[in-house]
XYZ file of C-alpha atoms in Angstrom:
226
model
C -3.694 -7.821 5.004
C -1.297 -10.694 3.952
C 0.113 -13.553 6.596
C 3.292 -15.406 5.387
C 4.495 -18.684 6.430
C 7.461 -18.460 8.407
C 10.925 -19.502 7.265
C 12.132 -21.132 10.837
C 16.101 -20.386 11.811
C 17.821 -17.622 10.580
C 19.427 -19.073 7.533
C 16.885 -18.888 4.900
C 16.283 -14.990 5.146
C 17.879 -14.400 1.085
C 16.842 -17.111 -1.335
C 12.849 -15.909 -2.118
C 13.367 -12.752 -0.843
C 17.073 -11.716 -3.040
C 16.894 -12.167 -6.018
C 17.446 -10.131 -8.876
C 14.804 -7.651 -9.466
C 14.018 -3.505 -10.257
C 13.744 -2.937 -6.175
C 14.619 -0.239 -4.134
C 14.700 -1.109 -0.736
C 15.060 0.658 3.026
C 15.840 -1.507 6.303
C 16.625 -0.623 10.017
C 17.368 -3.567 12.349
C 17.927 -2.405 15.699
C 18.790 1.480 15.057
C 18.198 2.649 11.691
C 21.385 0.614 10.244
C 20.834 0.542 6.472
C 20.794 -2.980 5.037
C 20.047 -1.735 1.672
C 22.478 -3.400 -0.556
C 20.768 -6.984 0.364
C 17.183 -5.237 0.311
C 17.298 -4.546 -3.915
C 16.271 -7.330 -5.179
C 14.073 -8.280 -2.381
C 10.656 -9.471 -4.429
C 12.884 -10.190 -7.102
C 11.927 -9.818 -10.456
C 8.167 -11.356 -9.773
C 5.155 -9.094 -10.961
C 3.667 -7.027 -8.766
C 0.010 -8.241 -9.209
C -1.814 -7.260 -5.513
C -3.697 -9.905 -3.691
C -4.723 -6.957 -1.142
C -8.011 -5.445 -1.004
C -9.871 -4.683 -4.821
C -9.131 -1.179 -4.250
C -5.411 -1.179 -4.524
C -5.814 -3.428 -7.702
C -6.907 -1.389 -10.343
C -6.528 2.281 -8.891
C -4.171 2.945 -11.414
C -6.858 3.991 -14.542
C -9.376 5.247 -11.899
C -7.771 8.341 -10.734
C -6.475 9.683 -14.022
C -8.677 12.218 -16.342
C -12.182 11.174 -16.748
C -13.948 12.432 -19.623
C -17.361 14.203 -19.768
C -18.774 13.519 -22.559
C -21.498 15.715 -24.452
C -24.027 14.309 -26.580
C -26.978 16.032 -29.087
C -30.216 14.647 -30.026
C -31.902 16.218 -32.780
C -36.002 16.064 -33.631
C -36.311 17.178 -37.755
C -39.066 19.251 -38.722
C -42.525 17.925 -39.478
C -44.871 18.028 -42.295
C -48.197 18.139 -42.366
C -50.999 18.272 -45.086
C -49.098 18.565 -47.819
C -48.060 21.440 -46.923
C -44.513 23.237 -47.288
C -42.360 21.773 -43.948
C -41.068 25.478 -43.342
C -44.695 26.456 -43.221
C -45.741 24.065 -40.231
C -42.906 22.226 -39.348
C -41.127 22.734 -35.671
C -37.432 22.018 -35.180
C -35.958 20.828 -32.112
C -32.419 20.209 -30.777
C -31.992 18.836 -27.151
C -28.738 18.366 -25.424
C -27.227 16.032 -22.852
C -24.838 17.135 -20.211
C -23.093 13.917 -18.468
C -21.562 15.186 -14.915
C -18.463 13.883 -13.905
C -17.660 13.235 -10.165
C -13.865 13.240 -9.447
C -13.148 10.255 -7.144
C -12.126 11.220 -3.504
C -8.547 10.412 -2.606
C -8.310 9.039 0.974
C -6.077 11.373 3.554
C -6.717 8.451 5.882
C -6.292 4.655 6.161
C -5.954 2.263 9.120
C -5.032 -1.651 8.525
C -3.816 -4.463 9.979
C -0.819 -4.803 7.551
C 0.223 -8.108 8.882
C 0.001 -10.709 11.910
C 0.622 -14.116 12.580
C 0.207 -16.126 15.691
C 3.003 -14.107 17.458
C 2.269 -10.821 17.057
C 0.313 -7.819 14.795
C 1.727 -5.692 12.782
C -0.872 -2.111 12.416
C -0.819 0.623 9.804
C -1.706 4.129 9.966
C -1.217 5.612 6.979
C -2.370 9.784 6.476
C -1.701 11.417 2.926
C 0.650 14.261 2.535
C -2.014 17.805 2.277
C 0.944 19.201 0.611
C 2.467 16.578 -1.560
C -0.495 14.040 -2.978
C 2.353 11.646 -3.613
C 3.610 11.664 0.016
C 1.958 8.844 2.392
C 3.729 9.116 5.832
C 2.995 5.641 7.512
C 2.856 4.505 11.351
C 3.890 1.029 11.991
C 2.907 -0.256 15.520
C 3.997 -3.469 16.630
C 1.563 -5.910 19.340
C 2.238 -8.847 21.020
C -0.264 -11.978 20.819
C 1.543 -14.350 23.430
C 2.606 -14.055 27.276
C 6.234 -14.503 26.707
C 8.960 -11.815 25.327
C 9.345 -11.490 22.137
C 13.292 -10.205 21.188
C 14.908 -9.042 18.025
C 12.103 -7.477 15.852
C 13.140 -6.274 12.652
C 10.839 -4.947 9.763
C 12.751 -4.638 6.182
C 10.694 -3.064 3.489
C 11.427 -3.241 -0.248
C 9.505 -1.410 -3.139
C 9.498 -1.307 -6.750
C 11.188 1.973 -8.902
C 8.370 4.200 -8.809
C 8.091 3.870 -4.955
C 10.732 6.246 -2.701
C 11.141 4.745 0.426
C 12.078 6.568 3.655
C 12.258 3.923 6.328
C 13.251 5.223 10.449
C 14.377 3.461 13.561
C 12.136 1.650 15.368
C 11.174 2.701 18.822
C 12.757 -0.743 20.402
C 13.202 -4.705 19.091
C 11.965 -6.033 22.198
C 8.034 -6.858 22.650
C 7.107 -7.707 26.504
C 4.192 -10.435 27.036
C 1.071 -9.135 25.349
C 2.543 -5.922 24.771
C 0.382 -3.606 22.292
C 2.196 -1.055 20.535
C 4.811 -1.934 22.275
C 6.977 -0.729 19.261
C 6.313 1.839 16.649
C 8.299 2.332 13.938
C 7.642 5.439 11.240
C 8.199 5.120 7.193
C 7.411 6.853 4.311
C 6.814 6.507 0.755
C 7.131 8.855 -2.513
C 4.987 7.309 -5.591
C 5.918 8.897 -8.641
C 3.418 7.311 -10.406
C 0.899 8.804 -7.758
C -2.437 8.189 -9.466
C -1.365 5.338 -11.882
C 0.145 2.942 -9.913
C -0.449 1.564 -6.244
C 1.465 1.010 -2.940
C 2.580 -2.503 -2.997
C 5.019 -3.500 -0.651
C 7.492 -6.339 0.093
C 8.113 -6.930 3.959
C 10.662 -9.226 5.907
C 10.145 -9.757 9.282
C 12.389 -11.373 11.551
C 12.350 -11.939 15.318
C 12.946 -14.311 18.264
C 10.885 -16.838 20.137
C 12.395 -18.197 23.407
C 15.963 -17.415 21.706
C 14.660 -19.324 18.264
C 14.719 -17.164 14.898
C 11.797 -16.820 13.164
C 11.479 -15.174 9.702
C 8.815 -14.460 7.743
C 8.294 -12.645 4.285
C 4.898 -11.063 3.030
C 3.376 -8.885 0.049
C 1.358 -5.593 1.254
C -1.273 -4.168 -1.199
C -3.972 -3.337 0.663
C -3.988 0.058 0.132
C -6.667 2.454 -1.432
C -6.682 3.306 -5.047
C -4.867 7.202 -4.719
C -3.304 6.315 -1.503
């Protein structure tokens, strides 16, 4: 889970967030209005090392062939007595099987993708039984405080490999202390499913007592084959 530091007002959405970069990006605002031209370069061109949980870090190699090896270990024949080896001698040859267990891809994840002193942000991610690249993803949105929050908007960019398929929230308003007081549905296509992880770049925005409030965060704490 990754908490940003919020960007106060509502003019300093663009310059971390756009800025040049291999991005493809989905947004919905208030009813699935597509703010994608602004979304592409969101991360910009920065490396997309994860600072989520160890997992998503290196699940790349893990899930890719793994090799049994076989090895042979081989005991000559013996002399003994001076006498011809092929009279007494014994020969031996021993073998070593090395079983491989295939890693278990996760169907399932739960996570608090994000939350800061306002509200929480909750994942509930369930892989595809028919497409292994397919992760269909719940967003649920909580409130933390006794007054309203208004205008809640999620945009989502990922990198190349990553298809993104982003849907209309269920609202933008949170009452006091709401939980799940909005859900909002996504889902994303890794083409690199097995080599390369889920990382994604997320802009929230929102208002506090008529105040904008922005806030940008990385999300990479997914499971390696996720």
């Amino acid at each position: 889970m990754d908490t940003a530091a919020p960007n106060n007002g509502s003019g300093n959405a663009g310059g971390d967030m756009f800025g040049g970069g291999d991005l493809l990006a989905g947004t919905t605002a208030t009813g699935g209005e597509n703010a994608g031209g602004d979304l592409l370069s969101m991360m910009g061109g920065a490396a997309t090392t994860n600072t989520g949980m160890g997992a998503a870090t290196s699940g790349a190699g893990n899930m890719m062939g793994m090799n049994a090896g076989f090895g042979g270990a081989a005991v000559g024949n013996a002399g003994m007595g001076g006498l011809p080896t092929g009279d007494m001698g014994m020969g031996m040859s021993m073998g070593t099987t090395t079983t491989v267990t295939t890693p278990t891809v996760p169907t399932k994840h739960d996570m608090i993708a994000y939350q800061d002193p306002n509200l929480q942000i909750h994942y509930a991610c369930t892989k595809s039984e028919s497409d292994p690249s397919l992760t269909n993803i719940i967003a649920t949105f909580s409130s933390k405080i006794g007054s309203e929050i208004t205008g809640v908007s999620m945009q989502i960019a990922v990198k190349q490999y990553l298809k993104l398929g982003l849907q209309p929230p269920s609202g933008t308003t949170l009452a006091p202390n709401a939980q799940g007081g909005i859900i909002q549905n996504f889902s994303l296509t890794n083409a690199n499913q097995g080599e390369k992880p889920i990382v994604l770049r997320m802009k929230l925005s929102y208002n506090m007592a008529g105040n904008p409030q922005t806030f940008m965060a990385t999300i990479s704490d997914f499971p390696a084959g996720m």
